[in-house]
Tab-separated table of C-alpha atoms in Angstrom:
chain	number	residue	atom	x	y	z
A	1	UNK	CA	36.440	-21.235	76.460
A	2	UNK	CA	39.080	-18.539	76.455
A	3	UNK	CA	39.085	-14.730	76.641
A	4	UNK	CA	37.904	-14.154	73.028
A	5	UNK	CA	34.359	-15.223	73.951
A	6	UNK	CA	32.000	-12.294	74.523
A	7	UNK	CA	34.869	-9.803	74.781
A	8	UNK	CA	32.622	-6.792	74.151
A	9	UNK	CA	30.067	-7.980	76.693
A	10	UNK	CA	32.655	-8.677	79.366
A	11	UNK	CA	34.225	-5.238	78.886
A	12	UNK	CA	30.805	-3.639	79.099
A	13	UNK	CA	29.885	-5.598	82.213
A	14	UNK	CA	33.082	-4.528	83.917
A	15	UNK	CA	31.637	-1.016	83.952
A	16	UNK	CA	28.597	-2.149	85.900
A	17	UNK	CA	30.497	-2.353	89.173
A	18	UNK	CA	31.638	-5.083	91.470
A	19	UNK	CA	28.345	-6.930	91.615
A	20	UNK	CA	26.153	-5.941	88.660
A	21	UNK	CA	24.024	-9.065	88.795
A	22	UNK	CA	22.683	-8.228	92.226
A	23	UNK	CA	22.244	-4.598	91.239
A	24	UNK	CA	20.204	-5.576	88.203
A	25	UNK	CA	18.062	-7.948	90.185
A	26	UNK	CA	17.389	-5.403	92.904
A	27	UNK	CA	16.412	-2.830	90.324
A	28	UNK	CA	13.734	-5.053	88.839
A	29	UNK	CA	12.586	-6.637	92.086
A	30	UNK	CA	13.331	-3.933	94.670
A	31	UNK	CA	12.008	-5.850	97.676
A	32	UNK	CA	13.738	-9.134	96.920
A	33	UNK	CA	17.393	-9.952	96.450
A	34	UNK	CA	18.675	-12.319	93.788
A	35	UNK	CA	18.600	-15.659	95.612
A	36	UNK	CA	21.837	-17.323	96.607
A	37	UNK	CA	22.593	-20.628	94.964
A	38	UNK	CA	21.148	-22.664	97.839
A	39	UNK	CA	17.880	-20.661	97.925
A	40	UNK	CA	14.837	-21.394	95.721
A	41	UNK	CA	15.061	-19.427	92.520
A	42	UNK	CA	12.499	-16.834	91.488
A	43	UNK	CA	11.564	-18.155	88.065
A	44	UNK	CA	8.812	-15.873	86.797
A	45	UNK	CA	10.511	-12.501	86.379
A	46	UNK	CA	12.321	-11.271	83.307
A	47	UNK	CA	14.362	-8.991	85.560
A	48	UNK	CA	15.678	-11.946	87.540
A	49	UNK	CA	16.076	-14.054	84.392
A	50	UNK	CA	18.098	-11.257	82.833
A	51	UNK	CA	20.251	-10.928	85.949
A	52	UNK	CA	20.923	-14.656	85.884
A	53	UNK	CA	21.957	-14.414	82.224
A	54	UNK	CA	24.320	-11.533	82.971
A	55	UNK	CA	25.850	-13.555	85.800
A	56	UNK	CA	26.547	-16.358	83.318
A	57	UNK	CA	28.236	-13.871	80.988
A	58	UNK	CA	30.490	-12.704	83.799
A	59	UNK	CA	31.460	-16.228	84.758
A	60	UNK	CA	32.373	-16.891	81.120
A	61	UNK	CA	34.488	-13.737	81.109
A	62	UNK	CA	36.351	-15.051	84.146
A	63	UNK	CA	36.852	-18.426	82.395
A	64	UNK	CA	34.746	-20.092	85.100
A	65	UNK	CA	33.066	-22.310	82.549
A	66	UNK	CA	31.948	-25.067	84.894
A	67	UNK	CA	30.050	-22.622	87.114
A	68	UNK	CA	28.642	-20.865	84.059
A	69	UNK	CA	27.363	-24.135	82.605
A	70	UNK	CA	25.731	-25.106	85.906
A	71	UNK	CA	23.836	-21.822	86.038
A	72	UNK	CA	22.964	-21.930	82.332
A	73	UNK	CA	21.601	-25.452	82.728
A	74	UNK	CA	19.367	-24.329	85.577
A	75	UNK	CA	18.222	-21.244	83.662
A	76	UNK	CA	17.128	-23.161	80.566
A	77	UNK	CA	15.412	-25.766	82.741
A	78	UNK	CA	13.483	-23.011	84.513
A	79	UNK	CA	12.733	-21.105	81.301
A	80	UNK	CA	12.959	-23.471	78.320
A	81	UNK	CA	11.445	-20.809	76.029
A	82	UNK	CA	14.169	-18.250	76.860
A	83	UNK	CA	15.910	-18.588	73.503
A	84	UNK	CA	18.862	-16.336	74.298
A	85	UNK	CA	19.646	-18.449	77.363
A	86	UNK	CA	19.409	-21.576	75.210
A	87	UNK	CA	21.929	-20.075	72.793
A	88	UNK	CA	24.461	-19.337	75.549
A	89	UNK	CA	23.866	-22.793	77.007
A	90	UNK	CA	24.674	-24.311	73.606
A	91	UNK	CA	27.873	-22.281	73.390
A	92	UNK	CA	28.961	-23.547	76.795
A	93	UNK	CA	28.372	-27.154	75.735
A	94	UNK	CA	30.310	-26.586	72.507
A	95	UNK	CA	33.204	-25.105	74.493
A	96	UNK	CA	33.969	-28.576	75.801
A	97	UNK	CA	35.214	-29.662	72.367
A	98	UNK	CA	36.364	-26.438	70.643
A	99	UNK	CA	37.037	-22.739	71.263
A	100	UNK	CA	33.935	-20.542	71.156
A	101	UNK	CA	34.596	-16.958	70.113
A	102	UNK	CA	31.176	-15.300	69.855
A	103	UNK	CA	27.568	-15.637	70.924
A	104	UNK	CA	26.018	-18.418	68.892
A	105	UNK	CA	29.361	-19.642	67.546
A	106	UNK	CA	27.991	-22.367	65.268
A	107	UNK	CA	29.233	-23.810	61.957
A	108	UNK	CA	28.548	-21.672	58.891
A	109	UNK	CA	25.986	-24.095	57.499
A	110	UNK	CA	24.055	-24.036	60.760
A	111	UNK	CA	24.250	-20.230	60.938
A	112	UNK	CA	22.855	-19.959	57.418
A	113	UNK	CA	20.046	-22.332	58.294
A	114	UNK	CA	19.184	-20.205	61.307
A	115	UNK	CA	18.579	-17.230	59.024
A	116	UNK	CA	17.929	-13.997	60.911
A	117	UNK	CA	17.262	-15.750	64.229
A	118	UNK	CA	20.908	-15.871	65.233
A	119	UNK	CA	21.491	-12.211	64.386
A	120	UNK	CA	18.388	-11.217	66.349
A	121	UNK	CA	19.473	-13.141	69.429
A	122	UNK	CA	22.895	-11.534	69.310
A	123	UNK	CA	21.263	-8.095	69.088
A	124	UNK	CA	18.964	-8.907	72.012
A	125	UNK	CA	21.986	-9.864	74.082
A	126	UNK	CA	23.777	-6.641	73.162
A	127	UNK	CA	20.801	-4.438	74.038
A	128	UNK	CA	20.172	-6.109	77.370
A	129	UNK	CA	23.789	-5.590	78.380
A	130	UNK	CA	23.975	-2.011	77.102
A	131	UNK	CA	20.846	-1.030	79.029
A	132	UNK	CA	22.373	-2.333	82.248
A	133	UNK	CA	25.735	-0.752	81.463
A	134	UNK	CA	24.161	2.653	80.850
A	135	UNK	CA	21.385	3.068	83.452
A	136	UNK	CA	19.603	6.410	83.858
A	137	UNK	CA	21.375	8.900	86.145
A	138	UNK	CA	20.166	8.495	89.745
A	139	UNK	CA	17.075	10.575	90.394
A	140	UNK	CA	16.733	11.680	86.762
A	141	UNK	CA	13.464	11.570	84.815
A	142	UNK	CA	12.641	11.681	81.086
A	143	UNK	CA	12.420	15.283	79.893
A	144	UNK	CA	8.836	14.815	78.674
A	145	UNK	CA	7.449	14.623	82.228
A	146	UNK	CA	7.089	18.303	83.146
A	147	UNK	CA	4.363	17.793	85.748
A	148	UNK	CA	2.224	14.844	86.738
A	149	UNK	CA	-0.940	15.044	88.817
A	150	UNK	CA	-1.260	12.747	91.806
A	151	UNK	CA	-4.225	11.226	89.970
A	152	UNK	CA	-1.575	9.568	87.792
A	153	UNK	CA	-0.090	7.053	90.177
A	154	UNK	CA	2.387	5.727	87.610
A	155	UNK	CA	4.070	6.709	84.365
A	156	UNK	CA	5.819	4.725	81.638
A	157	UNK	CA	8.655	5.704	79.309
A	158	UNK	CA	10.020	3.590	76.440
A	159	UNK	CA	13.517	4.016	75.000
A	160	UNK	CA	13.444	2.200	71.655
A	161	UNK	CA	17.202	2.514	71.111
A	162	UNK	CA	17.841	0.540	74.295
A	163	UNK	CA	14.854	-1.817	73.933
A	164	UNK	CA	13.825	-0.721	77.415
A	165	UNK	CA	10.631	0.229	79.228
A	166	UNK	CA	10.894	2.250	82.446
A	167	UNK	CA	8.118	2.210	85.045
A	168	UNK	CA	7.809	5.146	87.460
A	169	UNK	CA	5.793	5.588	90.613
A	170	UNK	CA	4.395	9.075	91.118
A	171	UNK	CA	5.237	9.758	94.758
A	172	UNK	CA	4.493	12.914	96.788
A	173	UNK	CA	8.103	13.968	96.173
A	174	UNK	CA	8.040	13.266	92.437
A	175	UNK	CA	8.588	10.452	89.963
A	176	UNK	CA	10.579	7.477	91.204
A	177	UNK	CA	11.938	4.798	88.876
A	178	UNK	CA	10.792	1.468	90.296
A	179	UNK	CA	11.376	-1.063	87.488
A	180	UNK	CA	12.681	-1.392	83.973
A	181	UNK	CA	12.274	-4.165	81.434
A	182	UNK	CA	13.565	-5.393	78.106
A	183	UNK	CA	11.025	-4.782	75.311
A	184	UNK	CA	10.567	-5.290	71.566
A	185	UNK	CA	9.234	-2.745	69.080
A	186	UNK	CA	8.192	-2.721	65.423
A	187	UNK	CA	9.962	-4.759	62.759
A	188	UNK	CA	10.621	-1.544	60.814
A	189	UNK	CA	11.580	0.414	63.929
A	190	UNK	CA	9.762	3.505	65.154
A	191	UNK	CA	8.106	6.688	63.765
A	192	UNK	CA	4.814	5.095	62.753
A	193	UNK	CA	2.910	7.066	60.085
A	194	UNK	CA	0.758	4.570	58.176
A	195	UNK	CA	-1.397	1.595	58.993
A	196	UNK	CA	0.543	-1.612	58.415
A	197	UNK	CA	3.980	0.015	58.249
A	198	UNK	CA	5.208	-2.234	61.113
A	199	UNK	CA	6.544	0.739	63.039
A	200	UNK	CA	5.989	1.733	66.654
A	201	UNK	CA	4.637	5.263	67.152
A	202	UNK	CA	6.624	7.994	68.878
A	203	UNK	CA	4.920	10.463	71.173
A	204	UNK	CA	2.928	10.992	74.353
A	205	UNK	CA	0.082	8.532	74.881
A	206	UNK	CA	-2.214	7.223	77.597
A	207	UNK	CA	-3.305	3.676	78.443
A	208	UNK	CA	-6.937	3.461	77.378
A	209	UNK	CA	-8.031	0.020	78.578
A	210	UNK	CA	-6.956	-3.277	80.082
A	211	UNK	CA	-7.836	-6.261	77.886
A	212	UNK	CA	-8.600	-9.485	79.749
A	213	UNK	CA	-6.128	-12.160	78.723
A	214	UNK	CA	-9.014	-14.648	78.503
A	215	UNK	CA	-10.383	-12.684	75.548
A	216	UNK	CA	-7.047	-12.635	73.702
A	217	UNK	CA	-5.222	-15.090	71.486
A	218	UNK	CA	-2.156	-16.802	72.953
A	219	UNK	CA	-0.030	-14.607	70.695
A	220	UNK	CA	-0.620	-11.666	73.075
A	221	UNK	CA	0.558	-13.544	76.124
A	222	UNK	CA	-0.490	-12.487	79.613
A	223	UNK	CA	-2.605	-9.497	78.557
A	224	UNK	CA	-2.679	-6.209	76.715
A	225	UNK	CA	-2.800	-2.497	77.532
A	226	UNK	CA	-3.895	-0.465	74.483
A	227	UNK	CA	-2.713	3.149	74.125
A	228	UNK	CA	-4.456	6.049	72.366
A	229	UNK	CA	-2.569	5.970	69.069
A	230	UNK	CA	-3.243	7.948	66.980
A	231	UNK	CA	-3.341	10.820	69.467
A	232	UNK	CA	-4.473	14.314	68.487
A	233	UNK	CA	-1.025	15.333	67.252
A	234	UNK	CA	-0.836	12.155	65.151
A	235	UNK	CA	-4.287	12.876	63.692
A	236	UNK	CA	-3.296	16.465	62.913
A	237	UNK	CA	-0.350	15.084	60.965
A	238	UNK	CA	-2.493	12.597	59.048
A	239	UNK	CA	-1.056	9.463	60.630
A	240	UNK	CA	-3.104	6.295	60.315
A	241	UNK	CA	-3.354	2.922	61.973
A	242	UNK	CA	-4.660	1.669	65.305
A	243	UNK	CA	-4.392	-1.200	67.752
A	244	UNK	CA	-1.069	-0.239	69.340
A	245	UNK	CA	-0.790	-2.178	72.585
A	246	UNK	CA	1.654	-3.043	75.307
A	247	UNK	CA	1.307	-6.822	75.405
A	248	UNK	CA	3.032	-10.083	76.252
A	249	UNK	CA	4.625	-12.908	74.283
A	250	UNK	CA	3.269	-16.208	72.928
A	251	UNK	CA	3.959	-19.357	74.988
A	252	UNK	CA	6.817	-20.420	72.711
A	253	UNK	CA	8.848	-17.256	73.394
A	254	UNK	CA	10.046	-15.842	76.683
A	255	UNK	CA	11.073	-12.649	74.873
A	256	UNK	CA	11.109	-11.449	71.280
A	257	UNK	CA	13.908	-9.836	69.253
A	258	UNK	CA	14.382	-6.050	69.589
A	259	UNK	CA	12.635	-5.404	66.261
A	260	UNK	CA	9.900	-8.000	66.030
A	261	UNK	CA	6.379	-6.585	66.306
A	262	UNK	CA	3.819	-5.065	63.952
A	263	UNK	CA	4.067	-1.813	65.923
A	264	UNK	CA	3.191	-2.806	69.476
A	265	UNK	CA	5.525	-2.713	72.482
A	266	UNK	CA	6.050	-6.279	73.690
A	267	UNK	CA	7.323	-7.431	77.084
A	268	UNK	CA	7.990	-10.837	78.604
A	269	UNK	CA	4.773	-12.176	80.104
A	270	UNK	CA	5.800	-11.788	83.774
A	271	UNK	CA	6.642	-8.133	83.140
A	272	UNK	CA	3.445	-7.397	81.247
A	273	UNK	CA	1.498	-9.098	84.045
A	274	UNK	CA	3.210	-6.819	86.558
A	275	UNK	CA	2.261	-3.750	84.525
A	276	UNK	CA	-1.334	-4.929	84.264
A	277	UNK	CA	-1.492	-5.319	88.051
A	278	UNK	CA	0.190	-1.984	88.687
A	279	UNK	CA	-0.869	0.768	86.293
A	280	UNK	CA	-4.232	2.463	85.944
A	281	UNK	CA	-6.342	2.863	82.831
A	282	UNK	CA	-6.804	6.404	81.434
A	283	UNK	CA	-4.466	8.121	83.912
A	284	UNK	CA	-1.147	6.431	83.063
A	285	UNK	CA	0.927	8.303	80.474
A	286	UNK	CA	3.184	6.352	78.113
A	287	UNK	CA	6.037	8.228	76.451
A	288	UNK	CA	7.661	6.391	73.526
A	289	UNK	CA	10.900	7.914	72.246
A	290	UNK	CA	13.689	6.838	69.940
A	291	UNK	CA	16.031	7.797	72.755
A	292	UNK	CA	15.053	9.204	76.130
A	293	UNK	CA	16.698	12.366	77.395
A	294	UNK	CA	17.148	12.159	81.178
A	295	UNK	CA	17.134	15.371	83.216
A	296	UNK	CA	17.104	16.485	86.832
A	297	UNK	CA	13.507	16.969	88.080
A	298	UNK	CA	14.108	20.589	89.088
A	299	UNK	CA	15.172	21.517	85.562
A	300	UNK	CA	11.815	20.600	84.014
A	301	UNK	CA	10.060	23.207	86.137
A	302	UNK	CA	12.282	25.877	84.641
A	303	UNK	CA	11.584	24.534	81.163
A	304	UNK	CA	7.836	24.553	81.746
A	305	UNK	CA	7.560	28.135	83.054
A	306	UNK	CA	6.825	29.869	79.693
A	307	UNK	CA	4.093	27.354	78.928
A	308	UNK	CA	2.592	27.602	82.413
A	309	UNK	CA	2.334	31.356	81.868
A	310	UNK	CA	0.365	30.728	78.639
A	311	UNK	CA	-1.917	28.201	80.351
A	312	UNK	CA	-2.664	30.611	83.178
A	313	UNK	CA	-3.295	33.419	80.692
A	314	UNK	CA	-5.874	31.184	78.966
A	315	UNK	CA	-7.500	30.477	82.327
A	316	UNK	CA	-7.596	34.207	83.156
A	317	UNK	CA	-9.161	34.982	79.769
A	318	UNK	CA	-11.819	32.361	80.363
A	319	UNK	CA	-12.475	33.754	83.829
A	320	UNK	CA	-12.959	37.209	82.278
A	321	UNK	CA	-15.589	35.839	79.883
A	322	UNK	CA	-14.111	37.783	76.935
A	323	UNK	CA	-14.898	35.429	74.034
A	324	UNK	CA	-12.687	37.230	71.532
A	325	UNK	CA	-9.714	37.101	73.884
A	326	UNK	CA	-10.333	33.432	74.639
A	327	UNK	CA	-10.503	32.492	70.955
A	328	UNK	CA	-7.118	34.158	70.387
A	329	UNK	CA	-5.552	31.197	72.220
A	330	UNK	CA	-6.781	28.693	69.593
A	331	UNK	CA	-5.261	27.853	66.215
A	332	UNK	CA	-7.305	28.447	63.026
A	333	UNK	CA	-7.225	24.681	62.358
A	334	UNK	CA	-8.404	23.845	65.894
A	335	UNK	CA	-10.449	20.664	66.197
A	336	UNK	CA	-12.517	19.167	69.002
A	337	UNK	CA	-13.624	15.647	68.158
A	338	UNK	CA	-14.362	16.589	64.550
A	339	UNK	CA	-15.699	20.084	65.223
A	340	UNK	CA	-13.964	23.106	63.734
A	341	UNK	CA	-13.306	26.188	65.825
A	342	UNK	CA	-16.505	27.821	64.508
A	343	UNK	CA	-18.538	24.688	65.245
A	344	UNK	CA	-17.036	24.346	68.710
A	345	UNK	CA	-17.494	28.011	69.731
A	346	UNK	CA	-21.140	27.504	70.871
A	347	UNK	CA	-19.856	24.877	73.327
A	348	UNK	CA	-17.400	27.427	74.674
A	349	UNK	CA	-20.213	29.995	75.034
A	350	UNK	CA	-22.255	27.468	77.002
A	351	UNK	CA	-19.319	26.849	79.349
A	352	UNK	CA	-18.905	30.610	79.892
A	353	UNK	CA	-22.598	30.964	80.693
A	354	UNK	CA	-22.312	28.175	83.265
A	355	UNK	CA	-19.320	29.822	84.942
A	356	UNK	CA	-21.096	33.226	85.093
A	357	UNK	CA	-17.958	35.233	85.739
A	358	UNK	CA	-16.607	33.058	88.579
A	359	UNK	CA	-12.883	32.586	88.887
A	360	UNK	CA	-11.769	29.366	87.184
A	361	UNK	CA	-9.283	27.097	88.924
A	362	UNK	CA	-7.213	24.402	87.207
A	363	UNK	CA	-6.880	21.338	89.426
A	364	UNK	CA	-4.676	18.231	89.166
A	365	UNK	CA	-2.658	19.566	86.233
A	366	UNK	CA	-0.456	17.185	84.241
A	367	UNK	CA	1.877	18.550	81.566
A	368	UNK	CA	3.804	16.352	79.145
A	369	UNK	CA	6.008	17.788	76.448
A	370	UNK	CA	6.767	16.282	73.059
A	371	UNK	CA	9.400	17.872	70.842
A	372	UNK	CA	10.295	16.754	67.321
A	373	UNK	CA	9.764	19.007	64.304
A	374	UNK	CA	7.457	21.054	66.529
A	375	UNK	CA	7.026	21.698	70.237
A	376	UNK	CA	3.830	20.250	71.724
A	377	UNK	CA	2.240	20.113	75.172
A	378	UNK	CA	-0.330	17.539	76.269
A	379	UNK	CA	-2.156	19.002	79.258
A	380	UNK	CA	-4.786	17.340	81.437
A	381	UNK	CA	-6.615	19.168	84.223
A	382	UNK	CA	-9.833	19.600	86.120
A	383	UNK	CA	-11.588	22.902	85.322
A	384	UNK	CA	-13.575	24.079	88.345
A	385	UNK	CA	-15.192	27.469	88.917
A	386	UNK	CA	-15.234	28.957	92.417
A	387	UNK	CA	-18.447	28.118	94.204
A	388	UNK	CA	-19.139	25.065	92.027
A	389	UNK	CA	-18.261	21.719	93.569
A	390	UNK	CA	-17.550	19.800	90.382
A	391	UNK	CA	-16.180	20.581	86.965
A	392	UNK	CA	-14.979	19.092	83.718
A	393	UNK	CA	-11.795	17.078	83.251
A	394	UNK	CA	-10.176	18.280	80.053
A	395	UNK	CA	-7.236	17.443	77.839
A	396	UNK	CA	-5.683	20.053	75.598
A	397	UNK	CA	-2.960	19.841	72.969
A	398	UNK	CA	-0.930	23.024	72.590
A	399	UNK	CA	1.659	23.785	69.909
A	400	UNK	CA	4.271	26.508	69.997
A	401	UNK	CA	4.013	28.742	66.956
A	402	UNK	CA	6.982	31.079	66.855
A	403	UNK	CA	7.078	32.364	70.443
A	404	UNK	CA	3.402	31.773	71.259
A	405	UNK	CA	1.615	28.697	72.558
A	406	UNK	CA	-1.708	27.912	70.845
A	407	UNK	CA	-4.364	25.238	71.448
A	408	UNK	CA	-5.130	22.955	68.493
A	409	UNK	CA	-7.299	20.437	70.366
A	410	UNK	CA	-9.495	20.507	73.455
A	411	UNK	CA	-11.779	17.767	74.670
A	412	UNK	CA	-13.581	16.531	77.773
A	413	UNK	CA	-12.461	13.198	79.239
């Protein structure tokens, strides 16, 4: 197999550095190195499986076909349902009798019989390589994460354009990227608006539950983590649909094509199982974006200052007990679980009576920003009055209208 094979992939991999396979493996499995050839192989991680596939690509690029075939043989034996690995393995076998110039270089009749499967596998290969070639800048975080309370031990961000999910640990010094995984999204892409449109929603969400794999069909693999689509911004915009989950793959597939789901985010079963073991229900935010914008952590504090001023002004107004001033922070179309602003106002009066003029403190504040055709903040905090040991945990949705931030939803968690 000569240089024409996988030219684009080999060029891309050359930008990964001297030893990208080990770098990729360490990124997914930070406490374990990719095993040397004589060591037992770790066979249950997509991160390691992906690193092994990339190593095969590099060997092909160096025309080390014998070594590539040996590793491909072992990979498909370990993971017989890893279809992309099977495809590369087939190419390596074919290279013994003829030149192979592309991924899945099969006769035209066979390619036609394969239908879209071959195209999808080629796209999966491209996205896996591109994600490793273009990792996030060191120390950077997605721009949506303005502030995260220590009650949120982890956070998730999905970049649909890269078919990648990023898992962060919320450490005392800030968010730290600990793992990232290949994922699949909706058959029709993203920007879900209607039930059944086969699109994955875009926005800021939270994991709402952890579904026991024993209660699920095999189609969902090793488990499922539902998210709160439609959120309050989605509902305000009239979006419909439900049942958007992070879930695994059926037994016959190690991974699915980049665009393959009915709207869910799908991971390989080992990766979904790791998420299930790691993240917490209700406190783990999930940002899903067409393309993530990575920024330095210190810059988000500067970006959040105008909103923090508005949030503190709302708190001060509530401390003052001036109902008219407090209501000025809410939009005319405000809603709280089906109640209009007028219907919700008695609840606000009851809260003010309970506080009785005490200073209100906002504890464990999380702020996540979503910007598309409008600028939105999703804020979660504990509301505690001085002298009172406990308080309510609330979530508010704010929208910037001209230069002012206004609340269009408020609810108790």
